[in-house]
Amino acid sequence: MVLKIGLVGCGAIGAEIARAIDSGEISGELVAVFDHNVERAEELASSLEVRPILSELEDLVERSDIVVEAASQKAVPEVAKAALERGRDLMIMSVGALLDRSLLRMVEDLAEENGSRVYLPSGAISGLDGLKSAGAGRIDLVTLTTTKNPKGFLGAPYIEEMKIDLDAIKEPQVIFEGTAEEAVVAFPANVNVAATLSLTARGARVMVKIVADPDAEVNIHQITAEGDFGRIITRVENVPSPRNPKTSYLAALSAIATLRSIAEPVKIGT
Ligand SMILES: NC(=O)C1=CN([C@@H]2O[C@H](COP(=O)(O)OP(=O)(O)OC[C@H]3O[C@@H](n4cnc5c(N)ncnc54)[C@H](O)[C@@H]3O)[C@@H](O)[C@H]2O)C=CC1
Ligand SMILES: O=C([O-])CC(=O)C(=O)O
């Protein structure tokens, strides 16, 4: 059976996913795309060998086996409800949205009631396999330190609210410290990975530090987790997506790897 994929969001991640389906790297069919920026959807669709239709959300869901959200945290409630109520599988990239407890419960309940699966890729970080194993025991604390070039934080609600002048940052500067729940609201397009860590760590405290470094050419996520298993330390130096400096290329690759693994009979890793 050919997996029918519907894509919501035609930006940096969505475009990489679409190209991977088009080239046969992901075995499936991109049946429909939706973006509230219609020009973006049109531009992506017309760049592909096998052109998907441009559709509205409801129609996209109807045509798909799996709906891929690669849009924004704000899009998640509507996309999740539409997909899960119709028993479709769902992959979510804007994982930060799920730190809203009531949304997480709705997603879990609808998935269970309708026999759907929800996939949350590792995104731009490494080490979730070990953290998942550790979560079977006790995890005491997880810390995430994210470093990006200041231009990667442009437009973040926290930057605007605190009136932080990103151009004035001339050396590495900690611009935010807080919990994962606070971080995903303050920087919705920068630290979805904090939510992925939090959900993997099964309720353990996840503390986030965000550093703006004007010399940074890579997006760094350094993670330390401690518990009765010992300590895990991971650090990824991510190449930013050329289309969107907020987003690391690895995040798109993790979405592609997740879609590929759905079709594979042998599952590797925790
Ligand atoms: N889980 C992870 O590790 C990572 C998650 N992300 C998140 O994944 C999402 C996609 O990332 P990118 O492709 O880099 O973003 P992007 O900004 O390059 O593209 C997003 C696209 O979605 C569209 N869009 C936004 N809200 C929409 C809505 N409500 N309905 C329809 N279309 C909508 C935009 O017009 C845009 O074309 C973002 O929320 C981003 O923060 C990004 C990097 C890593
Ligand atoms: O791509 C990254 O480096 C991480 C990111 O933006 C996110 O988690 O939202």
Coordinates of C-alpha atoms and ligand atoms in Angstrom, one line a residue, residues 8-14 34-37 40 69-75 78 92-95 121-125 188-190 192-193 196 243-244 246-248 251, ligand 1:
V8 CA 0.5 21.3 6.1
G9 CA 3.2 24.0 5.9
C10 CA 5.4 24.5 2.8
G11 CA 8.4 26.3 4.4
A12 CA 11.9 25.0 5.2
I13 CA 10.9 21.6 6.6
G14 CA 7.8 21.1 4.4
F34 CA -1.8 23.3 2.4
D35 CA -0.2 26.6 3.5
H36 CA -2.0 29.7 4.5
N37 CA 0.6 31.5 2.3
R40 CA 4.4 29.3 -1.0
E69 CA 2.2 19.4 10.4
A70 CA 5.2 21.5 9.5
A71 CA 3.6 24.9 10.0
S72 CA 3.5 26.6 13.4
Q73 CA 2.5 25.9 17.0
K74 CA -0.7 27.9 16.3
A75 CA -1.6 25.5 13.6
E78 CA -6.8 22.7 14.3
I92 CA 3.8 17.0 14.5
M93 CA 6.9 19.2 14.1
S94 CA 5.7 22.2 16.1
V95 CA 5.9 20.0 19.3
P121 CA 10.3 13.3 15.4
S122 CA 13.5 13.9 17.3
G123 CA 13.9 17.2 15.3
A124 CA 17.1 19.1 15.7
I125 CA 18.5 17.2 18.7
P188 CA 7.8 29.2 19.5
A189 CA 10.0 28.9 16.4
N190 CA 13.3 28.1 18.2
N192 CA 10.2 23.0 20.0
V193 CA 13.0 20.6 20.9
T196 CA 10.2 17.0 22.7
R243 CA 15.5 28.9 3.8
N244 CA 15.0 29.6 7.5
K246 CA 15.7 29.5 12.9
T247 CA 15.4 25.9 11.7
S248 CA 18.2 23.4 11.6
A251 CA 15.0 18.8 11.9
Ligands
LIG1 N1 10.7 19.7 16.3 C1 11.8 20.3 15.9 O1 12.9 20.0 16.2 C2 11.7 21.6 15.1 C3 10.5 22.1 14.9 N2 10.4 23.2 14.1 C4 9.1 23.8 13.9 O2 8.5 23.2 12.7 C5 7.6 24.1 12.1 C6 8.0 24.3 10.6 O3 9.3 24.8 10.6 P1 9.9 25.5 9.3 O4 9.5 24.7 8.1 O5 11.3 25.8 9.5 O6 9.0 26.9 9.3 P2 8.8 27.9 8.1 O7 8.5 29.2 8.7 O8 10.0 27.9 7.1 O9 7.5 27.3 7.3 C7 6.3 27.2 7.9 C8 5.2 27.3 6.8 O10 4.0 27.0 7.4 C9 3.0 28.0 7.0 N3 2.0 28.2 8.1 C10 2.2 28.7 9.3 N4 1.1 28.6 10.1 C11 0.2 28.0 9.3 C12 -1.2 27.6 9.5 N5 -1.8 27.9 10.7 N6 -1.8 27.0 8.5 C13 -1.2 26.8 7.3 N7 0.1 27.1 7.1 C14 0.8 27.7 8.1 C15 3.8 29.3 6.8 O11 3.2 30.1 5.8 C16 5.1 28.7 6.2 O12 5.1 28.6 4.8 C17 7.7 25.4 12.9 O13 6.7 25.5 13.9 C18 9.1 25.3 13.6 O14 9.2 26.1 14.7 C19 11.5 23.8 13.5 C20 12.7 23.2 13.7 C21 12.9 22.1 14.5

